[in-house]
mmCIF file of C-alpha atoms and ligand atoms in Angstrom:
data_model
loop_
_atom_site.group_PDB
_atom_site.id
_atom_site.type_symbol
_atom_site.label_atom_id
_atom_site.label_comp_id
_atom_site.label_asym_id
_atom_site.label_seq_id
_atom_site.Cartn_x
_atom_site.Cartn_y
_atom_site.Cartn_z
ATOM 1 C CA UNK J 1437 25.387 1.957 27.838
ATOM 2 C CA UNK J 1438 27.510 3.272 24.794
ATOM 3 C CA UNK J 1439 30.957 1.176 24.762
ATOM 4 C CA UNK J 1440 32.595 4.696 25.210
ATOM 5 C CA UNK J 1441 30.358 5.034 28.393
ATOM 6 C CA UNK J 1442 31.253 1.583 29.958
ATOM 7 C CA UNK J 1443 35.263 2.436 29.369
ATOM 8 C CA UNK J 1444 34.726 5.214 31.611
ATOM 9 C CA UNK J 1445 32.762 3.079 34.312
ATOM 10 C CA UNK J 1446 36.180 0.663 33.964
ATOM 11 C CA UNK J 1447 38.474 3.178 34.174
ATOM 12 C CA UNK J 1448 36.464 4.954 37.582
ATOM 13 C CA UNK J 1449 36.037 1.567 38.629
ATOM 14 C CA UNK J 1450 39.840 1.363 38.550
ATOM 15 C CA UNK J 1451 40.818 4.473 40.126
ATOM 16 C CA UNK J 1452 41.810 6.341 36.923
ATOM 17 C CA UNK J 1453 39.245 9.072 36.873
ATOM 18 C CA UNK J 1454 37.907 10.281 39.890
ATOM 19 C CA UNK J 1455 35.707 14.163 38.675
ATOM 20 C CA UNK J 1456 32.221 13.440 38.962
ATOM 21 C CA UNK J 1457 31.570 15.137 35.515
ATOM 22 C CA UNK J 1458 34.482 13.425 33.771
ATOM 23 C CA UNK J 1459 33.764 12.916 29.797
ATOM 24 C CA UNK J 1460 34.881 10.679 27.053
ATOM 25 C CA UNK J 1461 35.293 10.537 23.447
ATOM 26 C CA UNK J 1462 36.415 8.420 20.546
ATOM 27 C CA UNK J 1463 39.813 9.499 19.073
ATOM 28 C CA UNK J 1464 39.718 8.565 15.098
ATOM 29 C CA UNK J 1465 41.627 6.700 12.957
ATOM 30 C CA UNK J 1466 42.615 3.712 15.034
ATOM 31 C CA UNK J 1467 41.966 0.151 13.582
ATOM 32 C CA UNK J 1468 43.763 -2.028 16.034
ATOM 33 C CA UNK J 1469 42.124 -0.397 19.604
ATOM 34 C CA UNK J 1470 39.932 1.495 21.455
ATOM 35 C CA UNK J 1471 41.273 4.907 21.586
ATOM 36 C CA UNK J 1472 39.666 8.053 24.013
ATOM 37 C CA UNK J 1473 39.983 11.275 24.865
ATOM 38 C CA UNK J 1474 39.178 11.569 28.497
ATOM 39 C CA UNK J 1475 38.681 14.845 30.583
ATOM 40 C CA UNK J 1476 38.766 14.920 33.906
ATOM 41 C CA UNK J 1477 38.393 17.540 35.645
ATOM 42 C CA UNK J 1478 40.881 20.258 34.428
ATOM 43 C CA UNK J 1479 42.909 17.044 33.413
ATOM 44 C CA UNK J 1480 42.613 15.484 30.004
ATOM 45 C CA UNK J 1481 44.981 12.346 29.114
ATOM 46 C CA UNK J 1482 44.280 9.406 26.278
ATOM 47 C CA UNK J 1483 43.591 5.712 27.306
ATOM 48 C CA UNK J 1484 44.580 3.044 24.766
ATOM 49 C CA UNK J 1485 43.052 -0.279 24.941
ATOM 50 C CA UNK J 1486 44.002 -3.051 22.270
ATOM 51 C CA UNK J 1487 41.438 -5.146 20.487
ATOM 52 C CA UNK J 1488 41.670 -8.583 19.664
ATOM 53 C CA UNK J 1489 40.029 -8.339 16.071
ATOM 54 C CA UNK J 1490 41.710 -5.354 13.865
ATOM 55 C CA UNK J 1491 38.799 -3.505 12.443
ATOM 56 C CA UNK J 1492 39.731 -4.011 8.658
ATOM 57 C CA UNK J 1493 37.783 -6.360 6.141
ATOM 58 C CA UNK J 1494 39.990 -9.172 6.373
ATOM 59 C CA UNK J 1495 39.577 -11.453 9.086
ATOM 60 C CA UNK J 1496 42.661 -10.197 10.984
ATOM 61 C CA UNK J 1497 43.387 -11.220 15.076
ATOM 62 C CA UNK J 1498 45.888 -9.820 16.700
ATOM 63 C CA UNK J 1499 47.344 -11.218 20.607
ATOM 64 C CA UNK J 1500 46.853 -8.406 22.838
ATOM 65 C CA UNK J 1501 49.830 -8.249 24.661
ATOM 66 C CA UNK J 1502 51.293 -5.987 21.624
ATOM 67 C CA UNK J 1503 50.158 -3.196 24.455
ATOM 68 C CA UNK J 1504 52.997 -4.340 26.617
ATOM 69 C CA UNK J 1505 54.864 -3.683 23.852
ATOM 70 C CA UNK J 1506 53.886 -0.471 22.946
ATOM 71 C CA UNK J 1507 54.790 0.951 26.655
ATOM 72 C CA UNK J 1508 57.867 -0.908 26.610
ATOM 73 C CA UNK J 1509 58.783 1.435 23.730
ATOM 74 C CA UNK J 1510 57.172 4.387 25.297
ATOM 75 C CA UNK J 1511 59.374 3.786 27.966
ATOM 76 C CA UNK J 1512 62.514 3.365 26.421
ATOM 77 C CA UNK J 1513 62.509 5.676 23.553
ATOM 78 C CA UNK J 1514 60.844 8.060 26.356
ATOM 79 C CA UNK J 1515 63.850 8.477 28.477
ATOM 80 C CA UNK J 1516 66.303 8.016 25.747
ATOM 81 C CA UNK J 1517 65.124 10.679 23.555
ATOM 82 C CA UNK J 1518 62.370 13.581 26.063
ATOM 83 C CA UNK J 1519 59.488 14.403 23.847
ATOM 84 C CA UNK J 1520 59.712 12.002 20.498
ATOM 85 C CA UNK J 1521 57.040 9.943 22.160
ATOM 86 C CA UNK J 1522 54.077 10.590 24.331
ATOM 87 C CA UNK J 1523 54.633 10.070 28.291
ATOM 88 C CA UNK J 1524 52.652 7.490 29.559
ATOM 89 C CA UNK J 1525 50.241 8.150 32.604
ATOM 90 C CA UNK J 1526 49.479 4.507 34.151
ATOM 91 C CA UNK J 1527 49.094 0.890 32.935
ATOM 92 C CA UNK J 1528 46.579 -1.580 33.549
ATOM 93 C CA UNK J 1529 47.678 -4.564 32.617
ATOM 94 C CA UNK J 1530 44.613 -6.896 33.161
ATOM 95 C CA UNK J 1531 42.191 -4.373 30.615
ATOM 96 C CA UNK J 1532 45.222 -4.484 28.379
ATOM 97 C CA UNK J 1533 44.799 -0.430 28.179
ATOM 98 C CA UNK J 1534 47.103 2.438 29.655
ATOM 99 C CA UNK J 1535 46.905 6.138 29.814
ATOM 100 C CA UNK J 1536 48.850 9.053 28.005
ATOM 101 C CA UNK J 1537 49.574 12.654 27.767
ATOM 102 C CA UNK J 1538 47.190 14.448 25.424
ATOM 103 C CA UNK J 1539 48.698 15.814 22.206
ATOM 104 C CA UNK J 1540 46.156 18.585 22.202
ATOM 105 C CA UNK J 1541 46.143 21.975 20.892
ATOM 106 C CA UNK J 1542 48.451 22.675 17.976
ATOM 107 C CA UNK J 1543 49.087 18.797 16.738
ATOM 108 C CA UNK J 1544 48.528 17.904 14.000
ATOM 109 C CA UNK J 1545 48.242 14.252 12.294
ATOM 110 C CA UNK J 1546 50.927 14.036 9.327
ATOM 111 C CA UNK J 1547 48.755 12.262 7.328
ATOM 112 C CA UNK J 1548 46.102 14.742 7.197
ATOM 113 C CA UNK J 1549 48.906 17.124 6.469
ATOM 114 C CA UNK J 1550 50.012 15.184 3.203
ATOM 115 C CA UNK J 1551 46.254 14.338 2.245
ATOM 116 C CA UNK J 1552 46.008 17.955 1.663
ATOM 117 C CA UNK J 1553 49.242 18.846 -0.194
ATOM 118 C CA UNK J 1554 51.484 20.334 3.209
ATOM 119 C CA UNK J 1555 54.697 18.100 2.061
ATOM 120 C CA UNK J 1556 57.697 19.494 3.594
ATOM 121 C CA UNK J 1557 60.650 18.617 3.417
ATOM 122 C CA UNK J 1558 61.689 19.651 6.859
ATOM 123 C CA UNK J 1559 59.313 17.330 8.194
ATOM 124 C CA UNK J 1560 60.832 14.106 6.529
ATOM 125 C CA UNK J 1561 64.224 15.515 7.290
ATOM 126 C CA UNK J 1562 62.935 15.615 11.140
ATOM 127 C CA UNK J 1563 61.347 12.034 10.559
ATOM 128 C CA UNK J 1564 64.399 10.707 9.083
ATOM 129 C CA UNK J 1565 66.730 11.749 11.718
ATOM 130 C CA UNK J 1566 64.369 10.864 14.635
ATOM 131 C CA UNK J 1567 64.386 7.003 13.310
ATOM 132 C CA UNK J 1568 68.338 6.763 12.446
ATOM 133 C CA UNK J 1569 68.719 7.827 15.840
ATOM 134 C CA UNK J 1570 66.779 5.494 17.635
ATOM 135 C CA UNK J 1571 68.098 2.603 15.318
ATOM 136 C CA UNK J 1572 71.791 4.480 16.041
ATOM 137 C CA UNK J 1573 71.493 4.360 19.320
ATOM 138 C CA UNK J 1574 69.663 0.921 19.858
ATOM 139 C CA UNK J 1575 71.835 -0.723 17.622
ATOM 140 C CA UNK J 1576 72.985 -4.119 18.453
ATOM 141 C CA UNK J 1577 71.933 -4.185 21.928
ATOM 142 C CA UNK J 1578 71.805 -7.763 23.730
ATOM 143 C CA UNK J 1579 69.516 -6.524 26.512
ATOM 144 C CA UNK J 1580 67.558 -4.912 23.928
ATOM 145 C CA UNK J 1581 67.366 -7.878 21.630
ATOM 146 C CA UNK J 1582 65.940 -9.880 25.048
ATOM 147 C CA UNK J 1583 63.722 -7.362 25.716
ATOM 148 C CA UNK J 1584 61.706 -6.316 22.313
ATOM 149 C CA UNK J 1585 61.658 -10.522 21.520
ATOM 150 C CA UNK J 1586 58.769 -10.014 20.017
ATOM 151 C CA UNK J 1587 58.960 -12.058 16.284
ATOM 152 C CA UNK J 1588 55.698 -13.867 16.788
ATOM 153 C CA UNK J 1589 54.086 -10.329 16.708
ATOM 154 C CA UNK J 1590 55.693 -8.991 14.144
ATOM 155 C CA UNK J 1591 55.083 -11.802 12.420
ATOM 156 C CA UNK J 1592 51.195 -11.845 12.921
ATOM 157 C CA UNK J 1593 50.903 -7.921 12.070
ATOM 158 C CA UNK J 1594 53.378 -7.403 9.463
ATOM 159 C CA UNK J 1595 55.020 -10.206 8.069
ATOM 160 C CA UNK J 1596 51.954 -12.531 7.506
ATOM 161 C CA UNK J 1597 49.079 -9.687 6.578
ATOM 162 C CA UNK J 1598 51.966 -8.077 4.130
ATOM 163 C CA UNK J 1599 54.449 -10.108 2.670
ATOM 164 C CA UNK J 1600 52.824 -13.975 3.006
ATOM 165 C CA UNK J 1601 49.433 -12.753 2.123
ATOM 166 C CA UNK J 1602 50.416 -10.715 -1.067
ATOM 167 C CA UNK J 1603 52.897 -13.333 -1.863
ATOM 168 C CA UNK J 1604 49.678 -15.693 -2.597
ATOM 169 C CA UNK J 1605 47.809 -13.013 -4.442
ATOM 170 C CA UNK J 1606 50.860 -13.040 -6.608
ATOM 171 C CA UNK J 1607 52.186 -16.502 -7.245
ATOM 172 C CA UNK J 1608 54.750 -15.639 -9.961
ATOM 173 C CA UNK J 1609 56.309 -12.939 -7.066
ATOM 174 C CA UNK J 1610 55.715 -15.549 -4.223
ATOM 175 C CA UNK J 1611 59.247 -17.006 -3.895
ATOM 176 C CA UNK J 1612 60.567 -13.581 -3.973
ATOM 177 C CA UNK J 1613 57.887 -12.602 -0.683
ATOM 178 C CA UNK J 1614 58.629 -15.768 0.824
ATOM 179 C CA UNK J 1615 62.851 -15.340 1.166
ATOM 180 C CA UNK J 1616 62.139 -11.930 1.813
ATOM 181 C CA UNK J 1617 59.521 -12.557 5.041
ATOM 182 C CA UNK J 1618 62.196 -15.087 6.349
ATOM 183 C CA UNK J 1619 65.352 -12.641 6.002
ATOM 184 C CA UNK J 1620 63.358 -9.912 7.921
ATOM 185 C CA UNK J 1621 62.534 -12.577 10.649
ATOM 186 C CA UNK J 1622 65.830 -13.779 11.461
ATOM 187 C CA UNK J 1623 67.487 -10.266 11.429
ATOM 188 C CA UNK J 1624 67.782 -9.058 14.646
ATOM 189 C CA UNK J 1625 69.904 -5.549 14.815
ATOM 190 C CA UNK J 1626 67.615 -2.379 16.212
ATOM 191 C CA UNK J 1627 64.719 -1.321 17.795
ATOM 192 C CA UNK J 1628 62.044 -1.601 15.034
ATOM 193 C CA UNK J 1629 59.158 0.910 15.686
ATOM 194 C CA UNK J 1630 56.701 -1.463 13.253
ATOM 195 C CA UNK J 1631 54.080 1.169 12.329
ATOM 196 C CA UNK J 1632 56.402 4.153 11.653
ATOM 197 C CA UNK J 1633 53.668 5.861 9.272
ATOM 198 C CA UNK J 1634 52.916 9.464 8.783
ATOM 199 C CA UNK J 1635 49.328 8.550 10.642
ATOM 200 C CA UNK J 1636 51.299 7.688 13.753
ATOM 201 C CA UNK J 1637 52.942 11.189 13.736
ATOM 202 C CA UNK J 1638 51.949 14.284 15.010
ATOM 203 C CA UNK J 1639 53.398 17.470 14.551
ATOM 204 C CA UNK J 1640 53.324 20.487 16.519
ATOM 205 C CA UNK J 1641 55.923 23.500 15.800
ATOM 206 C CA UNK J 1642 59.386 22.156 16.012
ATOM 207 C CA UNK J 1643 57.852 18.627 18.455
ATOM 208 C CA UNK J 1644 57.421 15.467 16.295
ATOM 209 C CA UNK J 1645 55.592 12.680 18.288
ATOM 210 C CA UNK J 1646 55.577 9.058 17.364
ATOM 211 C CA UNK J 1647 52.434 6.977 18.141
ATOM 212 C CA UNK J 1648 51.496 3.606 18.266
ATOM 213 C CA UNK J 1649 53.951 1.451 18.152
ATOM 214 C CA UNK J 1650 52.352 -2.093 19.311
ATOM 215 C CA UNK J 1651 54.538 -3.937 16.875
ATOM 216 C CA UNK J 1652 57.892 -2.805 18.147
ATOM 217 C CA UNK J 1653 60.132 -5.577 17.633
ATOM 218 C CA UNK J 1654 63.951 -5.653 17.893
ATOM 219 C CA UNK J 1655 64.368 -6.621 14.456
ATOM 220 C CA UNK J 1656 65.941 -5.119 10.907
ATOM 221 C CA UNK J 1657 65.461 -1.141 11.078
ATOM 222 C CA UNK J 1658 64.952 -1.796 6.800
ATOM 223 C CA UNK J 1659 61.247 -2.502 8.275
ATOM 224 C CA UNK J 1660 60.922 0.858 9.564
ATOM 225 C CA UNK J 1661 62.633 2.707 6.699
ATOM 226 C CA UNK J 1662 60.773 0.710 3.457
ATOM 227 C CA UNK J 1663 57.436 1.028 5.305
ATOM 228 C CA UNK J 1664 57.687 4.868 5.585
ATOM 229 C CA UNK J 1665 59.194 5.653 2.135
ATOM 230 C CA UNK J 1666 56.213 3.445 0.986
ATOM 231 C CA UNK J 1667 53.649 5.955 2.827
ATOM 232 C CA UNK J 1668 55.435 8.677 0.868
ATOM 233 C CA UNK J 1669 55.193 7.008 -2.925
ATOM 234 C CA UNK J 1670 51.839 6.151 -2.081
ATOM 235 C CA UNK J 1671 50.807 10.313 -1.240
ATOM 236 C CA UNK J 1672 52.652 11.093 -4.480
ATOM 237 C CA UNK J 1673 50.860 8.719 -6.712
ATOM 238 C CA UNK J 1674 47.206 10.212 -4.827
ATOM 239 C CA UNK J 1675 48.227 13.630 -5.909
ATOM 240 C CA UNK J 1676 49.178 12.633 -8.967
ATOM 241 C CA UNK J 1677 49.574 13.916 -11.680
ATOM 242 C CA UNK J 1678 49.567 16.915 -8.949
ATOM 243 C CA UNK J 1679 53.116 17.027 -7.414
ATOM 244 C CA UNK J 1680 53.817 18.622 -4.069
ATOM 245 C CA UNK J 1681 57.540 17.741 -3.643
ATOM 246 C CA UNK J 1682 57.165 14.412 -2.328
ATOM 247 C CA UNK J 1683 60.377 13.536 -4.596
ATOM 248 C CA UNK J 1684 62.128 16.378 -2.445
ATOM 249 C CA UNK J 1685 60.779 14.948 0.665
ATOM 250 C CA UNK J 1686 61.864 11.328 0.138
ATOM 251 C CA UNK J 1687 65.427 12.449 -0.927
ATOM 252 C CA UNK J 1688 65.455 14.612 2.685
ATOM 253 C CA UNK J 1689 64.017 11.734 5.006
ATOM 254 C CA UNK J 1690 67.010 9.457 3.548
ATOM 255 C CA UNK J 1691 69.721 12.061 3.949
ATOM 256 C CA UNK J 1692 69.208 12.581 7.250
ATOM 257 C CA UNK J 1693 68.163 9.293 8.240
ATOM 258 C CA UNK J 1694 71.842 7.939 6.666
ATOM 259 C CA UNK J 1695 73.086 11.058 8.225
ATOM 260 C CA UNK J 1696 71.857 9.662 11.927
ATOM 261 C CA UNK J 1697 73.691 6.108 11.148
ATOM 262 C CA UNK J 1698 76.754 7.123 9.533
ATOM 263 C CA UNK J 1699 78.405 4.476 11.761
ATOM 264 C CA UNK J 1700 76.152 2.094 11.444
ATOM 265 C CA UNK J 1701 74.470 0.107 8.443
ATOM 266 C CA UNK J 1702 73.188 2.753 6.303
ATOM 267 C CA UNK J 1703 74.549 1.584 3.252
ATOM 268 C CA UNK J 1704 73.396 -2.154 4.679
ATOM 269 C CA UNK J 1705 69.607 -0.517 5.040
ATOM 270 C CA UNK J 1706 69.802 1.335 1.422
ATOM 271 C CA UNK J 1707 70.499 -2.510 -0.482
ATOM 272 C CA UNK J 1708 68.181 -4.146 1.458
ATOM 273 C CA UNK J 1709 65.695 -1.673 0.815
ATOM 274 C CA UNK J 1710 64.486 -1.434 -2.569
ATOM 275 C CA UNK J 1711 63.382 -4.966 -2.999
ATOM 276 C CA UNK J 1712 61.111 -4.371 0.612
ATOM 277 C CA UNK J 1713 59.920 -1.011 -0.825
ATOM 278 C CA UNK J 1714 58.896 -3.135 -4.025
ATOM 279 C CA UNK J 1715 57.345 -5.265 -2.067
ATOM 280 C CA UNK J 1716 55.522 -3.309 0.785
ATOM 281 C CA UNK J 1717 54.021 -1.203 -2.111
ATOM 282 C CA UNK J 1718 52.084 -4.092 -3.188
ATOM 283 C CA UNK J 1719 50.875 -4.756 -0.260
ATOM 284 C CA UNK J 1720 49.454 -1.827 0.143
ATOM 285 C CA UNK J 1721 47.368 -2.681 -2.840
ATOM 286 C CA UNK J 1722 46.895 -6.881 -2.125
ATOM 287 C CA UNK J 1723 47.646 -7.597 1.278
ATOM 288 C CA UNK J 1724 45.596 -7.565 4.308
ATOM 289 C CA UNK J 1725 45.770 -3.820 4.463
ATOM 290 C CA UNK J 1726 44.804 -1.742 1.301
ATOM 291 C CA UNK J 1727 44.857 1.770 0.800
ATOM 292 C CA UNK J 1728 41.963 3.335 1.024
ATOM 293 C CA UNK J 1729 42.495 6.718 -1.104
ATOM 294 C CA UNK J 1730 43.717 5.089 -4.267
ATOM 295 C CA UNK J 1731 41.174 4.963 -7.000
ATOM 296 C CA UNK J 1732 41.792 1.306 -8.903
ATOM 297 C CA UNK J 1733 43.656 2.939 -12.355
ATOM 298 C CA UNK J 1734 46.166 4.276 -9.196
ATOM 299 C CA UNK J 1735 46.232 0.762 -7.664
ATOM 300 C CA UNK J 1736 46.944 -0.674 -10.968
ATOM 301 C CA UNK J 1737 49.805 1.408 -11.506
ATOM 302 C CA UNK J 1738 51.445 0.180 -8.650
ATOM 303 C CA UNK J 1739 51.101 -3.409 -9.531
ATOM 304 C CA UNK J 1740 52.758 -3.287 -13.212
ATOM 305 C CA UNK J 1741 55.117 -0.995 -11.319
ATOM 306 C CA UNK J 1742 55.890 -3.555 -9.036
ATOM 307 C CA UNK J 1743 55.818 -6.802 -11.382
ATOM 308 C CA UNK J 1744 57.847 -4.869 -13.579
ATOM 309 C CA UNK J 1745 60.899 -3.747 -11.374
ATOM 310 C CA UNK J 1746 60.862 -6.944 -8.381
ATOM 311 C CA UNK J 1747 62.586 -9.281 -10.235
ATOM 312 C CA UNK J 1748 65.423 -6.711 -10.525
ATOM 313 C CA UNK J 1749 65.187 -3.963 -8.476
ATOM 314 C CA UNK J 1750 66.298 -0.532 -8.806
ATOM 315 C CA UNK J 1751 70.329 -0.749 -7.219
ATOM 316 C CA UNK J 1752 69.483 2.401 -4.757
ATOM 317 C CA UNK J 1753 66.638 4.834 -3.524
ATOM 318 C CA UNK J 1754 68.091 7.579 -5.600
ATOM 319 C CA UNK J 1755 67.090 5.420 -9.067
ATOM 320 C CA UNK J 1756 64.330 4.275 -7.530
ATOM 321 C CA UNK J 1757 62.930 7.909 -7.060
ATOM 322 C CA UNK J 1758 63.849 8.484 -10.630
ATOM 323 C CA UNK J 1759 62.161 5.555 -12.253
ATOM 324 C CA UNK J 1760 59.158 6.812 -10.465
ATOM 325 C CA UNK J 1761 58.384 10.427 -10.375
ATOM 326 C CA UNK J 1762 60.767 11.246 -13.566
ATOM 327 C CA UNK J 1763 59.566 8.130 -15.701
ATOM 328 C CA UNK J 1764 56.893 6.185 -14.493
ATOM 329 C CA UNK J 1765 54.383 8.224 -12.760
ATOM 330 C CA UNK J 1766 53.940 10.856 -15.659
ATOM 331 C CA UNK J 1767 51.722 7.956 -17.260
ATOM 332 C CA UNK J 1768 48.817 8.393 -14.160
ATOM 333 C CA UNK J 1769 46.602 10.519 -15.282
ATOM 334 C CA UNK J 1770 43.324 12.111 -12.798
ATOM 335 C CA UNK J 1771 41.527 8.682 -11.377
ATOM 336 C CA UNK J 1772 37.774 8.749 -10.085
ATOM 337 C CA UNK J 1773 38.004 8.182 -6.536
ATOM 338 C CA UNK J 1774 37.170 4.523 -5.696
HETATM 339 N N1 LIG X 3055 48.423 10.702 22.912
HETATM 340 C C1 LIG X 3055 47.644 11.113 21.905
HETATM 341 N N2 LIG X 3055 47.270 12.421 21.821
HETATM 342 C C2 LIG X 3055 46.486 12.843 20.809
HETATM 343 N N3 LIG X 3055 45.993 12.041 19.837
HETATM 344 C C3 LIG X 3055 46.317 10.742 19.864
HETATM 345 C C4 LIG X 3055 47.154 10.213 20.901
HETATM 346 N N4 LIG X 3055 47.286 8.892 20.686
HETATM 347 C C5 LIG X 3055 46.583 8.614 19.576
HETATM 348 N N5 LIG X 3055 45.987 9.724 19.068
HETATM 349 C C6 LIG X 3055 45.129 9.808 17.870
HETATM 350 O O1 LIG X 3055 44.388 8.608 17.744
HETATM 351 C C7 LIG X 3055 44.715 7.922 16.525
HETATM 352 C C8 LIG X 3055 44.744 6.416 16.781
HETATM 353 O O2 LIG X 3055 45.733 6.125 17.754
HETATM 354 P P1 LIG X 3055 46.794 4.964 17.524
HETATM 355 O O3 LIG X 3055 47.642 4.859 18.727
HETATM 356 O O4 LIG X 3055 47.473 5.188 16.235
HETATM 357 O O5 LIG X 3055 45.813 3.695 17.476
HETATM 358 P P2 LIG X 3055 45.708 2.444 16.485
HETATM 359 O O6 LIG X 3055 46.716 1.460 16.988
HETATM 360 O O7 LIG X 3055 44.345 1.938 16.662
HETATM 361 O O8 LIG X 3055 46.012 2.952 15.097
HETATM 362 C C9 LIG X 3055 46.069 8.494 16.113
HETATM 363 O O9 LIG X 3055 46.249 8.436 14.731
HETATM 364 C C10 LIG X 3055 46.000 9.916 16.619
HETATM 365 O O10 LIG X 3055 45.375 10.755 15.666
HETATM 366 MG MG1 LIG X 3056 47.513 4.200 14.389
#
């Protein structure tokens, strides 16, 4: 029996599908679970079941409870903002898997969209204030804090396979990595989404949806900010030397983003920022987690990009976006792909 088969035995076995004809089918693009499609009947809804080994090269393990996690931000981001989030269908707890609504006909995964050139602005201006607002509004919340305690799992998926590891692929950065993975760890000030990556989006007319977040983490909202301006420098160097606006869409996801915390830490965010950028762009390239569409002249770029400007980073995202599109980038030529 195909693994997608015996899910479906589990989840009949369980009560969750009950149409004699019911189907299943892999969803793509998932390296930490088991994602389907299921039908049922005239229903269709998605069951999400974490894995204990993250499908990438690296030996990479991973405590499954990160699903609790993830519902616990369905939940809460659910009712606090309808719509920015998919609504969950059931949990079950002891398969460490729970259902959700379908984002069907008309969605569409942001990634795909940048892969092939549709960079709009108005989408990282929608982005941008979507995030401020949940870190607005979940800012400096005791209950919160207690709730989303999750440091040992943020830890695991993002501050060890990022920071730690590329800090020893890079001794003469390594201090640098090092301060930096303890600072994150000890700031606790928002709720951090943890994977807040065009490839967790999907669009559809004026709804934006945010997936997968099993690394939520009440933590510093810098996480959430570096780690998607880092998705968008990494599209503009694949185009490159194409150019599709990225520059125009990074400038829009910060305006509104600072726009959404104008009474909160913006400014705080924007200094700590550039040094994570710096750093979560490497990564990208020598951590756990490479890129996959970069051919190695691109990946090289980044790393004399990043040796170069770490040790003194660029003072705000502004300069930053200057030094690269206006400066730096216009040395990348066309690379073979990988
Ligand atoms: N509720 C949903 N509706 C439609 N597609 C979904 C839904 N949830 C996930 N997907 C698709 O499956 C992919 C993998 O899901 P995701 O939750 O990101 O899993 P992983 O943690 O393994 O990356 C997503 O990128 C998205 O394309
Ligand atoms: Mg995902």
């Amino acid at each position: 029996m195909s693994q997608a088969a015996q899910f479906l035995a589990r989840l009949r076995r369980n009560g969750r599908v009950h149409h004699s004809h019911a189907r299943i089918a892999p969803l793509s693009g998932g390296v930490s679970s088991e994602i389907y499609l299921v039908e049922d009947g005239a229903e269709k809804f998605v069951v999400k079941r974490a894995l204990a080994k993250l499908k990438v090269k690296d030996d990479w393990f991973a405590d499954i409870s990160r699903t609790v996690s993830e519902q616990k931000y369905f939940e809460y981001v659910g009712r606090m903002m309808p719509g920015v989030v998919p609504q969950l269908r059931f949990s079950d707890p002891e398969e460490a898997c729970f259902g959700m609504e379908f984002l069907g006909d008309g969605f569409a995964n942001w990634k795909q969209l940048l892969l092939a050139g549709d960079c709009r602005a108005e989408h990282a201006e929608q982005a941008g204030a979507i995030l401020g607002e949940i870190h607005q509004r979940t800012y400096l919340d005791d209950a919160l804090r207690k709730q989303f305690d999750t440091t040992e799992n943020f830890h695991q998926l993002r501050v060890e396979p990022y920071l730690l590891t590329t800090g020893t692929r890079h001794p003469g950065l390594q201090q640098i990595f090092v301060a930096e993975a303890r600072r994150i760890e000890t700031t606790r000030e928002a709720l951090v989404h943890g994977d807040f990556s065009p490839k967790n989006i999907l669009i559809c007319d004026k709804r934006m949806v945010l997936l997968d977040c099993e690394v939520a983490w009440y933590g510093d909202p810098t996480f959430d900010v570096a780690f998607f301006l880092n998705h968008l420098f990494l599209k503009s160097l694949y185009h490159a030397p194409e150019n599709f606006g990225m520059e125009t869409m990074i400038a829009a996801f910060w305006r509104s983003y600072a726009q959404a915390r104008a009474n909160g830490d913006a400014r705080v965010v924007e200094r700590r920022l550039m040094p994570l950028l710096l750093m979560l762009l490497l990564a990208r390239v020598d951590g756990k987690s490479p890129v996959e569409y970069l051919p190695s002249m691109k990946q090289q770029f980044i790393r004399d990009f990043v040796c170069k400007h770490l040790p003194s980073p660029p003072e705000n995202l502004a300069d930053m976006s200057d030094i690269w599109f206006t400066q730096e980038l216009k040395s990348v030529s066309v690379g073979a792909p990988a």
